[in-house]
Amino acid sequence: MTDFWDELRATTQARIGLGRAGDGMPTSRVLEFRLAHAIARDAVHDPLDVDKLIAELVRSGVCAGPDDGEAGESGGAGPRLGHPTTVTSRAADRAEYLRRPDLGRVPAGSPVVPRSTADVGFVLADGLSARALATHGPALLSALVRALPPTLTLAPPVIATQARVGLGDHIGAALGVGTVLVLIGERPGLSVADSLGVYLTHHPEPGRADSDRNCVSNIHAPGGLAYEVAARVVAGLVAGARQLGRSGVDLKDTSRAAELSTPDTALS
Amino acid sequence: MVRYTQTSRGTTYQFDGLVDLMAKATPLRSGDELAGCAAGSDAERVAAQLALAEVPLRQFLDEPLVPYETDEVTRLILDTHAPDAFEPVKSLTVGGFRDWLLDLAPKPQAGAVLGALAPGLTPEMVAAVSKLMRNQDLIAVARATRVTTAFRSTVGLPGRLATRLQPNHPTDDLRGIAAATLDGLLLGCGDAVIGVNPAGDSPQTCADLLHLLDGIRSAYDIPTQTCVLTHVTTTIGLIEAGVPVDLVFQSVAGTQAANQGFGVDLALLREGHEAGLSLNRGTVGQNVMYMETGQGSALSADAHRGVNGRPVDQQTLEARAYAVCREFEPLLVNTVVGFIGPEYLYDGKQIVRAGLEDHFCGKLLGLPMGVDVCYTNHAEADQDDMDNLLTLLGVAGCSFVIAVPGADDVMLGYQSTSFHDALYTRQVLGSRPAPEFEAWLRTMQLMDDEGRVLPVEASSSVLRSLTAVGR
């Protein structure tokens, strides 16, 4: 019996061959499920440790430290990105954030970010899984910076909390960048609670529709899309958007469309 | 615009038209707050219910919530309304209609009376009365309805609870889908349909899945139907290409604009319906459509506006989707109640209430209602809430529920009910699968004479070889 189902389990992550306790599931299966759900729930509700994320971004060398002055856009030997700034949405807390996606799309007050004429800006957003951003954000950001051509200028990243994808439109406009990339924690599932997505919007400004964006999702290690692969795809999309003059449904990643997942509409 | 007023304990509340009154009378839910049409306080909500109780049912024929001129769903609702069927309740108010339904429900003739009444009711009428009802009212009246449909199995008979076996897979791996199908069949599930949501939407993927499922069904002569839940245009193409299609699937919503968001209109649905009928594959019936709905879909498509651009509440819009379903004589209508997320139904309480409302409204309109008892991980809900709703729906006479391995859908990333949950519900309520499927389970020695699904070892079951189909 065990061998029979074990062989089939190699073909699917589905919870098959669980056995029975009467008409119910055996204790071990019920508790396994409960643990997976608890991990996913915690991922939704755990807040982002912003200071820790900033420290990690500086430590990893992708961002300049607070006293490093004018790092970044020169493209010298040091970090290519300046020191991060932070923005929060109009959603006051997690409960309001979950109920009111409209508030998660707008900043609380005018975003105080350094005005820039950079080609590309980055928003590191907690979304529905702050853990996904904390775990994979620094490595993915580093991979993106490596993948983007050195001819492009890059604005210092903005860390956004209680954030939906649309918040990136306000931040991108305030930064003054040509293209904004929003790295955001995706809705946690039972098998993966820390998956990251990247949404690209060319000429970001408030009021952009979801059809104006491109998305690369399911970025997580191991098992999901690898950082370097995701970064290459995003870099290709950035180049395509700059050439086309817009992003969204008209912009296709033709190199590997079959491997891309559909955007998580619950985030937008 | 008609203005409705209600004075309650010295405070006067005003409501601009039925659209405002209906929204404010709705039990609290996050989607109506998000749309900006919810009552501003609990007292205002009850004042709206008091005012709604006094509204004559026929007012809904004179005062559309979504304009007739710009919305084909409204035109469908009003143009197909049957005055003769409406006759028994035409002089009632909404509150009087609630009393009438509760008076009728325990009587032996209730099923026949409600069945004859259905064509005389509009979605707005049933949505309105549901807003005045407690959960037990929604259960008692829904239980009294009789809606029976059939293809290769019969769905909706009294004392029966059918299941959709949902063996989804994140990459549409045929062996993985076959493995989950085997698990479900061994646990007595799959009599409503064996239906896969494809991860990839290419016609070839859908064709491969349909061939797999049809191969399994025909190899073991299983009296059920199979379905790949893809867009109706894809299914029409597959039918033209000779792929074995049993049921034609489509998601629908309660406004023309929301249906446009799904890429459908009534004409296209008619085309799909006719294509399904043309195959003549049913054995005990010819209900060929499988339709899915869910509260919040119109709002999420920004297609939830009614007269004067006012937001219509999500429960009324959901009931209007049932008018679309009703036009096409579906085998199955499934409200996917907690699928979208907490911005529409925040927690277990809201999901349970919505599930009962949807089931009640659909049944009263004459539809074979099933419910996907489900939630996402960012909703305030867990399996205990699902147990509650599943049990309540079982008591309410729900036609079918969804069954996935271990309640965890690994493709769609949400939690539904499991094969085991279906066994539990049938056991505590004494309900059985569809009669054709029950007979098959007995022939296969998967079920005993008391209707218990036997604990059969997969490795020694004759069905085990179905997992070789996908190799």
XYZ file of C-alpha atoms in Angstrom:
739
model
C 0.000 0.000 0.000
C 2.700 2.479 1.013
C 4.881 1.570 -1.953
C 1.916 1.855 -4.307
C 1.076 5.440 -3.321
C 4.712 6.482 -2.910
C 5.298 5.739 -6.562
C 2.283 7.839 -7.553
C 3.315 10.664 -5.230
C 6.305 11.203 -7.462
C 3.813 12.414 -10.087
C 1.913 14.984 -8.010
C 2.178 17.183 -4.917
C -1.510 16.441 -4.253
C -2.321 14.807 -0.904
C -3.192 11.373 -2.287
C -3.377 7.992 -0.544
C -3.820 9.551 2.890
C -5.453 6.485 4.423
C -8.508 6.580 6.665
C -9.521 6.737 10.303
C -13.116 5.677 9.829
C -14.403 8.186 7.298
C -11.908 10.831 8.426
C -8.198 11.344 7.863
C -5.574 9.788 10.127
C -4.223 12.068 12.878
C -0.840 12.533 11.222
C -2.457 13.760 7.995
C -4.720 16.211 9.799
C -1.781 17.665 11.709
C 0.403 17.874 8.578
C -2.327 19.882 6.899
C -2.787 22.099 9.938
C 0.957 22.844 10.036
C 1.037 23.782 6.358
C -1.938 26.082 6.854
C -0.385 27.661 9.961
C 2.836 28.394 8.064
C 0.871 29.974 5.227
C -1.220 32.020 7.699
C 1.834 33.224 9.564
C 3.357 34.249 6.260
C 0.311 36.444 5.566
C 0.338 38.090 8.977
C 4.049 38.308 9.836
C 5.122 41.944 9.446
C 8.155 42.946 7.420
C 11.231 43.741 9.525
C 12.232 46.808 7.505
C 15.459 47.565 9.421
C 16.628 43.997 9.021
C 15.867 44.049 5.294
C 17.799 47.318 4.833
C 20.742 45.917 6.799
C 20.720 42.816 4.607
C 20.577 44.880 1.409
C 23.621 46.891 2.553
C 25.470 43.827 3.852
C 24.973 41.951 0.606
C 26.558 44.865 -1.247
C 23.668 45.665 -3.569
C 22.788 48.924 -1.756
C 24.939 51.709 -0.344
C 25.029 52.249 3.421
C 23.361 55.293 5.004
C 26.603 57.302 5.081
C 28.034 56.252 1.739
C 26.833 59.387 0.004
C 26.098 59.384 -3.699
C 26.277 55.681 -4.480
C 24.566 54.104 -7.364
C 23.805 55.861 -10.578
C 27.473 56.416 -11.471
C 27.871 52.667 -11.934
C 31.322 52.528 -10.266
C 32.918 49.656 -8.434
C 30.738 49.982 -5.297
C 27.061 49.157 -4.928
C 25.016 50.179 -7.950
C 22.026 51.166 -5.819
C 21.746 54.004 -3.320
C 20.494 53.613 0.225
C 16.859 52.432 0.422
C 13.985 54.661 1.481
C 10.638 53.482 2.841
C 7.008 54.170 1.996
C 3.839 52.808 3.577
C 0.404 52.514 2.004
C -2.818 54.042 3.289
C -3.835 50.690 4.821
C -3.221 51.221 8.539
C -2.707 47.593 9.530
C -2.891 44.046 8.192
C -6.614 43.663 8.845
C -7.382 46.788 6.851
C -4.880 45.811 4.184
C -6.653 42.486 3.590
C -10.083 44.091 3.441
C -9.207 47.165 1.418
C -6.927 46.463 -1.553
C -7.798 49.973 -2.782
C -5.985 51.503 0.214
C -2.961 49.274 -0.335
C -2.530 50.793 -3.802
C -2.029 54.398 -2.614
C 0.679 55.872 -0.368
C -0.042 57.415 3.022
C 0.753 61.008 2.091
C 3.117 62.023 -0.691
C 5.932 59.472 -1.023
C 9.172 61.013 0.256
C 11.654 59.461 -2.146
C 14.740 60.936 -3.831
C 13.757 62.437 -7.186
C 15.736 60.705 -9.860
C 16.036 60.609 -13.585
C 17.068 56.969 -13.498
C 15.900 54.511 -16.136
C 14.726 51.860 -13.666
C 13.340 51.982 -10.120
C 12.765 49.122 -7.674
C 9.964 48.754 -5.142
C 10.405 46.005 -2.568
C 6.838 45.342 -1.408
C 5.633 43.034 1.360
C 2.391 42.106 -0.433
C 0.690 39.031 1.006
C 3.937 37.422 2.176
C 6.529 39.656 3.845
C 8.532 36.486 4.416
C 8.893 35.993 0.676
C 10.434 39.468 0.389
C 12.680 38.994 3.427
C 13.881 35.582 2.234
C 14.274 36.158 -1.496
C 14.232 39.969 -1.953
C 17.944 40.754 -1.494
C 19.117 37.873 -3.681
C 16.586 38.631 -6.418
C 17.419 42.351 -6.348
C 21.121 41.529 -6.675
C 20.387 39.222 -9.594
C 18.296 41.937 -11.271
C 21.046 44.524 -10.864
C 23.541 42.082 -12.385
C 21.198 41.227 -15.245
C 20.354 44.809 -16.244
C 22.885 46.319 -18.666
C 25.380 48.757 -17.117
C 24.177 51.468 -19.510
C 20.922 51.735 -17.564
C 20.807 54.035 -14.560
C 19.121 52.662 -11.449
C 17.326 54.552 -8.671
C 17.772 53.623 -5.005
C 15.192 50.981 -4.002
C 12.037 51.866 -2.079
C 10.746 49.472 0.556
C 6.937 49.538 0.707
C 4.779 48.052 3.459
C 1.065 47.088 3.430
C 1.601 47.346 -0.303
C -0.313 46.169 -3.364
C 1.167 46.207 -6.837
C -0.508 49.522 -7.735
C 1.480 51.366 -5.050
C 4.450 51.061 -7.382
C 2.743 53.467 -9.822
C 2.782 56.283 -7.231
C 6.324 55.485 -6.114
C 7.610 55.184 -9.671
C 6.060 58.541 -10.590
C 7.515 60.205 -7.471
C 10.945 58.759 -8.252
C 10.672 59.921 -11.839
C 11.928 56.643 -13.304
C 11.130 55.338 -16.771
C 10.298 51.808 -15.624
C 9.382 50.511 -12.181
C 9.880 46.932 -11.020
C 7.756 45.878 -8.037
C 9.116 42.825 -6.202
C 6.176 41.616 -4.108
C 5.289 38.690 -1.832
C 2.634 36.486 -3.466
C -0.444 34.949 -1.863
C 0.861 31.971 0.150
C -0.275 28.474 -0.737
C -0.045 25.363 1.407
C 3.006 24.047 -0.401
C 4.849 27.376 -0.843
C 4.383 30.295 1.571
C 7.293 32.470 0.411
C 6.961 32.975 -3.320
C 7.957 36.303 -4.880
C 6.643 37.982 -8.039
C 7.997 40.870 -10.121
C 5.610 43.313 -11.814
C 6.970 45.629 -14.489
C 5.271 48.929 -15.351
C 6.699 51.257 -17.992
C 6.068 54.984 -17.468
C 4.503 54.353 -14.050
C 1.849 56.813 -12.971
C -1.275 56.584 -10.777
C -4.185 55.003 -12.630
C -2.259 52.387 -14.615
C -4.382 49.299 -15.333
C -3.281 45.728 -14.688
C -3.239 45.222 -18.443
C -0.403 47.811 -18.548
C 1.894 45.504 -16.561
C 3.957 42.399 -17.095
C 4.505 39.808 -14.412
C 7.065 37.135 -13.637
C 5.872 34.986 -10.743
C 6.662 31.947 -8.626
C 10.200 33.090 -7.845
C 11.539 31.140 -4.886
C 14.279 28.703 -4.065
C 14.258 25.802 -4.311
C 11.492 24.533 -6.554
C 10.318 27.809 -8.055
C 11.793 30.042 -10.732
C 15.494 30.623 -9.911
C 16.668 34.201 -9.202
C 19.052 34.341 -12.155
C 16.473 32.978 -14.579
C 13.804 35.388 -13.344
C 16.281 38.296 -13.566
C 17.132 37.460 -17.172
C 13.458 37.395 -18.102
C 12.814 40.712 -16.340
C 15.860 42.303 -18.002
C 14.488 41.170 -21.363
C 11.117 42.693 -20.539
C 12.744 45.980 -19.466
C 14.587 46.163 -22.791
C 11.377 45.302 -24.648
C 9.360 47.938 -22.789
C 11.964 50.615 -23.509
C 11.972 49.701 -27.184
C 8.163 49.439 -27.438
C 7.532 52.520 -25.309
C 5.024 50.667 -23.132
C 4.471 47.554 -21.034
C 1.480 45.261 -20.638
C -0.442 43.014 -22.982
C 1.478 44.219 -26.057
C 4.823 43.308 -24.500
C 5.619 39.607 -24.623
C 8.518 37.657 -23.269
C 8.927 35.532 -26.349
C 12.114 33.845 -25.152
C 10.449 31.554 -22.630
C 6.751 32.324 -22.451
C 5.878 28.708 -21.821
C 7.704 28.714 -18.488
C 5.941 31.804 -17.149
C 3.020 31.576 -14.797
C -0.009 33.797 -15.038
C -0.079 36.905 -12.841
C -1.613 36.566 -9.410
C -4.607 38.824 -9.808
C -5.338 38.716 -6.090
C -2.318 40.943 -5.551
C -3.266 43.707 -7.884
C -35.575 57.560 -8.604
C -37.816 56.021 -5.960
C -36.787 57.092 -2.488
C -37.321 54.643 0.369
C -37.388 55.929 3.929
C -37.432 54.170 7.258
C -37.753 55.724 10.684
C -36.393 53.617 13.476
C -36.133 54.740 17.109
C -36.340 58.394 16.145
C -33.768 58.252 13.337
C -34.901 58.497 9.732
C -32.874 56.657 7.093
C -33.190 57.335 3.386
C -32.311 54.978 0.548
C -31.962 56.084 -3.066
C -33.760 53.439 -5.046
C -33.839 49.664 -4.790
C -30.174 49.463 -5.677
C -29.220 51.391 -2.525
C -31.844 49.715 -0.364
C -30.740 46.215 -1.403
C -27.078 46.975 -0.753
C -27.698 48.481 2.668
C -29.982 45.584 3.679
C -27.265 42.984 3.004
C -25.618 41.213 5.930
C -22.143 42.689 6.480
C -19.441 41.669 4.032
C -16.136 43.142 3.025
C -16.906 43.283 -0.706
C -19.786 45.694 -0.209
C -17.590 47.830 2.029
C -14.943 47.820 -0.686
C -17.541 48.800 -3.307
C -18.755 51.584 -1.034
C -22.375 50.435 -0.938
C -22.602 48.767 2.496
C -24.707 50.169 5.321
C -22.843 52.715 7.411
C -23.903 51.117 10.690
C -25.638 48.048 12.022
C -28.715 50.156 12.774
C -28.855 51.450 9.210
C -28.565 47.860 7.955
C -31.605 46.765 9.940
C -33.508 49.924 8.945
C -32.880 48.950 5.332
C -34.148 45.434 6.034
C -37.283 46.888 7.637
C -37.879 49.063 4.575
C -37.093 46.206 2.177
C -39.622 43.974 3.937
C -42.359 46.437 2.909
C -41.415 46.557 -0.779
C -43.898 44.715 -3.062
C -42.259 41.892 -5.045
C -43.668 43.368 -8.285
C -41.597 46.508 -7.673
C -38.595 44.499 -8.898
C -40.296 44.169 -12.293
C -40.766 47.943 -12.519
C -37.474 49.168 -11.042
C -34.429 47.358 -12.504
C -31.219 47.607 -10.480
C -29.097 47.451 -13.635
C -30.482 49.394 -16.642
C -32.493 47.374 -19.171
C -31.160 49.426 -22.076
C -27.478 48.745 -21.440
C -27.419 45.262 -19.906
C -28.457 42.054 -21.650
C -28.666 40.177 -18.345
C -31.402 42.579 -17.198
C -33.168 42.103 -20.529
C -32.927 38.328 -20.150
C -34.353 38.523 -16.622
C -37.309 40.746 -17.499
C -38.055 39.325 -20.953
C -38.226 35.732 -19.700
C -40.214 36.476 -16.550
C -43.338 34.251 -16.490
C -46.365 36.175 -15.157
C -48.449 33.001 -14.789
C -45.856 31.375 -12.563
C -45.582 34.619 -10.551
C -49.338 34.616 -9.870
C -49.276 32.928 -6.398
C -46.930 35.577 -4.926
C -47.665 38.628 -7.069
C -49.417 40.545 -4.299
C -46.815 39.829 -1.602
C -44.186 42.131 -0.166
C -40.629 40.875 0.324
C -41.359 40.305 4.023
C -44.632 38.578 3.198
C -42.771 36.369 0.722
C -40.411 35.222 3.465
C -43.364 34.193 5.639
C -45.024 32.489 2.664
C -41.875 30.453 1.919
C -41.410 29.390 5.538
C -45.065 28.414 5.758
C -44.747 26.319 2.601
C -41.392 24.650 3.306
C -42.557 21.903 5.717
C -45.532 20.881 3.556
C -45.383 17.805 1.325
C -46.288 19.771 -1.789
C -43.493 22.332 -1.232
C -41.153 20.911 -3.872
C -43.808 20.952 -6.586
C -45.037 24.436 -5.655
C -41.520 25.900 -5.590
C -40.638 24.238 -8.876
C -43.687 25.787 -10.544
C -42.921 29.169 -8.965
C -39.275 29.396 -10.132
C -39.932 30.888 -13.618
C -42.002 33.611 -11.944
C -39.162 34.740 -9.711
C -36.384 37.121 -10.661
C -32.889 37.048 -9.134
C -33.533 40.383 -7.437
C -36.648 39.002 -5.722
C -34.827 35.989 -4.308
C -31.803 38.096 -3.346
C -34.136 40.501 -1.527
C -35.910 37.821 0.481
C -32.610 36.140 1.332
C -31.439 39.386 2.955
C -34.296 39.143 5.463
C -33.640 35.491 6.253
C -31.664 33.884 9.010
C -29.365 30.997 8.144
C -31.975 28.459 9.273
C -34.542 30.033 6.916
C -32.114 29.728 3.992
C -31.585 26.064 4.878
C -35.241 25.166 5.464
C -36.487 26.631 2.185
C -33.597 25.364 0.084
C -34.131 21.871 1.493
C -37.759 21.977 0.356
C -36.800 22.630 -3.289
C -36.468 19.842 -5.841
C -34.094 20.469 -8.724
C -33.060 17.373 -10.666
C -30.725 17.301 -13.676
C -29.060 14.458 -15.534
C -26.422 13.455 -18.079
C -24.936 10.009 -17.312
C -25.805 10.372 -13.635
C -28.740 12.097 -11.947
C -27.975 15.082 -9.730
C -30.222 16.610 -7.071
C -32.446 13.734 -5.943
C -33.583 13.861 -2.280
C -31.196 12.101 0.084
C -28.304 12.321 -2.382
C -25.123 14.375 -2.256
C -22.931 14.272 -5.346
C -19.275 15.302 -5.645
C -17.068 16.787 -8.309
C -13.783 14.908 -8.255
C -11.204 17.697 -8.863
C -7.805 16.122 -9.597
C -5.960 19.328 -10.581
C -2.214 19.386 -11.183
C 0.135 22.414 -11.416
C 1.641 21.232 -14.702
C -1.269 19.130 -16.014
C 0.813 15.981 -15.632
C -1.422 13.167 -16.878
C -0.061 10.564 -14.469
C -0.506 12.915 -11.518
C -4.080 13.651 -12.552
C -4.778 9.933 -13.026
C -3.345 9.218 -9.558
C -5.618 11.796 -7.902
C -8.583 10.450 -9.894
C -7.902 6.929 -8.631
C -7.734 8.201 -5.049
C -11.079 9.981 -5.432
C -12.867 7.046 -7.054
C -11.663 4.695 -4.325
C -13.209 7.094 -1.809
C -16.529 7.111 -3.651
C -16.253 10.557 -5.256
C -16.893 11.774 -8.794
C -20.605 11.291 -9.424
C -21.351 14.941 -10.336
C -18.355 15.177 -12.647
C -14.662 14.383 -12.871
C -13.451 17.867 -13.697
C -9.959 19.322 -14.155
C -9.024 22.998 -14.085
C -6.179 23.008 -16.597
C -3.032 24.898 -15.607
C -2.277 25.579 -19.243
C -5.119 26.766 -21.417
C -3.909 25.560 -24.800
C -6.430 23.523 -26.784
C -3.907 20.687 -27.029
C -3.527 20.518 -23.239
C -7.315 20.462 -22.869
C -7.634 17.770 -25.532
C -4.999 15.607 -23.816
C -6.841 15.930 -20.507
C -10.227 15.151 -22.064
C -8.842 12.036 -23.760
C -7.322 10.922 -20.448
C -10.544 11.415 -18.469
C -12.773 9.919 -21.149
C -10.437 6.942 -21.393
C -10.703 6.306 -17.662
C -14.481 6.750 -17.668
C -15.102 4.434 -20.576
C -12.536 1.794 -19.517
C -14.397 1.220 -16.247
C -17.845 2.158 -17.559
C -18.260 4.802 -14.861
C -21.709 6.421 -14.969
C -20.457 9.992 -14.697
C -19.322 12.829 -16.940
C -15.936 14.447 -17.421
C -15.007 18.054 -18.001
C -11.974 20.248 -18.593
C -12.841 23.676 -17.267
C -11.616 25.897 -20.062
C -13.138 28.836 -21.901
C -16.314 28.068 -23.863
C -14.647 29.091 -27.135
C -11.885 26.539 -26.543
C -14.475 23.851 -25.821
C -16.428 24.674 -28.975
C -13.195 24.269 -30.933
C -12.497 20.947 -29.242
C -15.992 19.702 -30.097
C -15.429 20.657 -33.742
C -12.122 18.782 -33.634
C -13.857 15.602 -32.456
C -12.430 15.558 -28.924
C -14.706 13.686 -26.456
C -16.482 16.528 -24.629
C -19.232 15.705 -22.139
C -19.930 19.056 -20.476
C -19.413 22.591 -21.763
C -17.936 24.751 -19.003
C -18.018 28.507 -18.472
C -17.656 31.010 -15.620
C -20.442 33.590 -15.697
C -21.395 36.705 -13.726
C -24.397 38.933 -13.157
C -23.826 41.846 -15.525
C -23.161 42.090 -19.229
C -19.922 43.965 -18.488
C -18.683 41.301 -16.054
C -19.448 38.592 -18.602
C -17.466 40.587 -21.163
C -14.619 40.401 -18.662
C -14.929 36.605 -18.932
C -14.979 36.947 -22.708
C -18.574 35.726 -23.097
C -22.058 36.972 -23.878
C -25.418 35.232 -24.097
C -25.032 34.536 -27.815
C -21.706 32.770 -27.276
C -23.134 30.733 -24.401
C -26.000 29.704 -26.686
C -23.465 28.563 -29.247
C -21.643 26.515 -26.603
C -24.888 24.995 -25.359
C -25.895 23.938 -28.865
C -22.451 22.504 -29.561
C -22.696 20.402 -26.390
C -26.179 19.192 -27.236
C -25.107 18.250 -30.767
C -22.876 15.451 -29.431
C -25.803 13.664 -27.747
C -23.470 11.929 -25.274
C -25.812 11.884 -22.272
C -27.482 8.587 -21.373
C -30.029 9.516 -18.693
C -30.348 13.221 -19.541
C -29.190 16.053 -21.781
C -28.106 18.777 -19.373
C -24.745 19.603 -20.956
C -23.616 22.820 -19.252
C -21.391 23.262 -16.202
C -21.332 26.854 -14.949
C -19.348 28.502 -12.191
C -20.088 31.701 -10.310
C -19.010 33.435 -7.115
C -19.674 36.584 -5.136
C -17.220 39.373 -5.946
C -16.479 38.488 -9.571
C -18.322 41.551 -10.947
C -16.578 43.906 -8.518
C -13.169 42.466 -9.295
C -13.835 43.173 -12.985
C -15.047 46.704 -12.104
C -18.360 45.688 -13.714
C -20.651 46.014 -10.698
C -22.465 49.267 -11.510
C -26.232 49.636 -11.726
C -28.617 52.544 -12.279
C -26.967 55.982 -12.160
C -23.591 54.294 -11.838
C -24.362 53.145 -8.308
C -22.620 49.974 -7.087
C -24.903 46.927 -6.850
C -24.235 44.676 -3.859
C -22.292 41.511 -4.617
C -24.954 39.063 -3.438
C -27.599 40.541 -5.758
C -25.128 40.411 -8.645
C -24.417 36.771 -7.805
C -28.147 35.961 -7.939
C -28.310 37.693 -11.322
C -25.611 35.314 -12.570
C -28.081 32.506 -11.881
C -30.450 34.037 -14.441
C -27.665 33.551 -16.988
C -27.196 29.951 -15.855
C -30.919 29.200 -15.892
C -31.152 30.059 -19.585
C -28.903 27.109 -20.497
C -30.402 24.261 -18.438
C -27.097 23.327 -16.770
C -26.309 19.949 -15.227
C -24.290 21.748 -12.541
C -23.980 25.277 -11.181
C -21.112 25.759 -8.769
C -20.656 28.825 -6.606
C -16.971 28.965 -5.703
C -17.761 30.721 -2.484
C -14.485 31.668 -0.788
C -12.135 31.523 -3.746
C -11.215 35.125 -4.475
C -10.202 36.336 -1.049
C -10.995 38.326 2.077
C -11.615 41.583 0.213
C -14.980 40.060 -0.811
C -15.730 37.605 1.987
C -13.540 38.376 4.955
C -13.864 35.448 7.309
C -15.531 32.130 8.026
C -18.746 33.840 9.134
C -19.072 35.767 5.875
C -18.149 32.710 3.770
C -20.701 30.496 5.541
C -23.439 33.099 5.126
C -22.611 33.651 1.442
C -22.575 29.916 0.739
C -26.039 29.477 2.216
C -27.380 32.551 0.374
C -26.009 31.396 -2.968
C -27.387 27.893 -2.544
C -30.809 29.224 -1.496
C -31.067 31.775 -4.313
C -29.973 29.317 -6.986
C -32.329 26.590 -5.807
C -35.284 28.987 -5.634
C -34.556 30.017 -9.224
C -34.636 26.345 -10.215
C -30.931 25.575 -10.518
C -28.907 22.471 -9.574
C -26.721 24.283 -7.053
C -23.432 22.981 -5.835
C -20.983 24.848 -3.653
C -17.209 24.844 -3.614
C -16.812 25.141 0.142
C -13.456 26.893 0.127
C -11.111 29.646 1.316
C -7.688 31.143 0.688
C -4.834 31.416 3.155
C -5.236 35.159 3.602
C -8.886 34.818 4.656
C -9.820 34.490 8.328
C -11.004 30.925 7.921
C -9.894 27.321 8.398
C -11.132 23.751 7.951
C -13.476 24.091 10.929
C -15.358 26.796 9.014
C -15.481 24.467 6.030
C -16.849 21.673 8.240
C -19.584 24.021 9.422
C -20.597 25.161 5.954
C -20.368 21.667 4.465
C -22.618 20.255 7.178
C -25.132 23.097 6.826
C -25.209 22.660 3.040
C -25.705 18.928 3.447
C -28.726 19.621 5.633
C -29.933 22.225 3.104
C -29.957 19.569 0.360
C -27.036 20.877 -1.665
C -26.771 19.068 -5.004
C -23.006 18.604 -5.035
C -19.762 19.747 -3.451
C -16.130 19.771 -4.568
C -13.729 17.030 -3.518
C -9.948 17.360 -3.876
C -7.198 15.188 -2.401
C -6.712 16.173 1.235
C -8.720 19.410 0.690
C -5.569 21.037 -0.751
C -5.772 22.123 -4.390
C -2.143 22.186 -5.453
C -2.867 23.928 -8.749
C -5.251 26.709 -7.723
C -3.571 27.282 -4.335
C -6.640 27.273 -2.123
C -8.371 24.874 0.249
C -11.648 23.144 -0.522
C -13.211 19.987 0.864
C -11.633 16.551 0.672
C -12.757 13.088 -0.419
C -12.871 12.256 3.294
C -15.108 15.285 3.947
C -17.597 13.908 1.428
C -17.599 10.553 3.229
C -18.175 12.337 6.554
C -21.103 14.338 5.207
C -22.782 11.315 3.672
C -22.278 9.358 6.890
C -23.641 11.925 9.358
C -26.593 12.847 7.123
C -27.283 9.395 5.714
C -27.033 10.656 2.153
C -25.932 8.634 -0.866
C -24.187 9.335 -4.163
C -26.153 9.663 -7.411
C -28.097 6.396 -7.943
C -26.273 5.353 -11.149
C -22.899 5.964 -9.489
C -23.950 4.190 -6.294
C -24.868 1.116 -8.331
C -21.440 1.246 -9.987
C -19.653 1.563 -6.622
C -21.476 -1.584 -5.484
C -20.620 -3.462 -8.658
C -17.000 -2.523 -8.151
C -17.267 -3.683 -4.509
C -16.297 -0.235 -3.289
C -19.525 0.253 -1.300
C -21.468 -2.035 1.012
C -25.242 -2.461 1.341
C -25.427 0.220 4.039
C -23.911 2.765 1.651
C -20.523 2.807 3.378
C -17.496 3.285 1.153
C -15.247 0.330 1.933
C -11.582 0.764 2.860
C -10.210 -0.862 -0.288
C -6.448 -1.153 -0.752
C -5.482 0.715 -3.896
C -2.820 -1.845 -4.749
C -5.367 -4.662 -4.906
C -8.155 -2.690 -6.614
C -9.040 -3.365 -10.222
C -9.049 0.412 -10.659
C -5.308 0.625 -9.940
C -4.517 0.134 -13.599
C -6.163 3.430 -14.514
C -2.948 5.140 -13.473
C -1.305 3.444 -16.441
C -3.517 5.444 -18.808
C -1.332 8.508 -18.640
C 1.950 6.712 -19.182
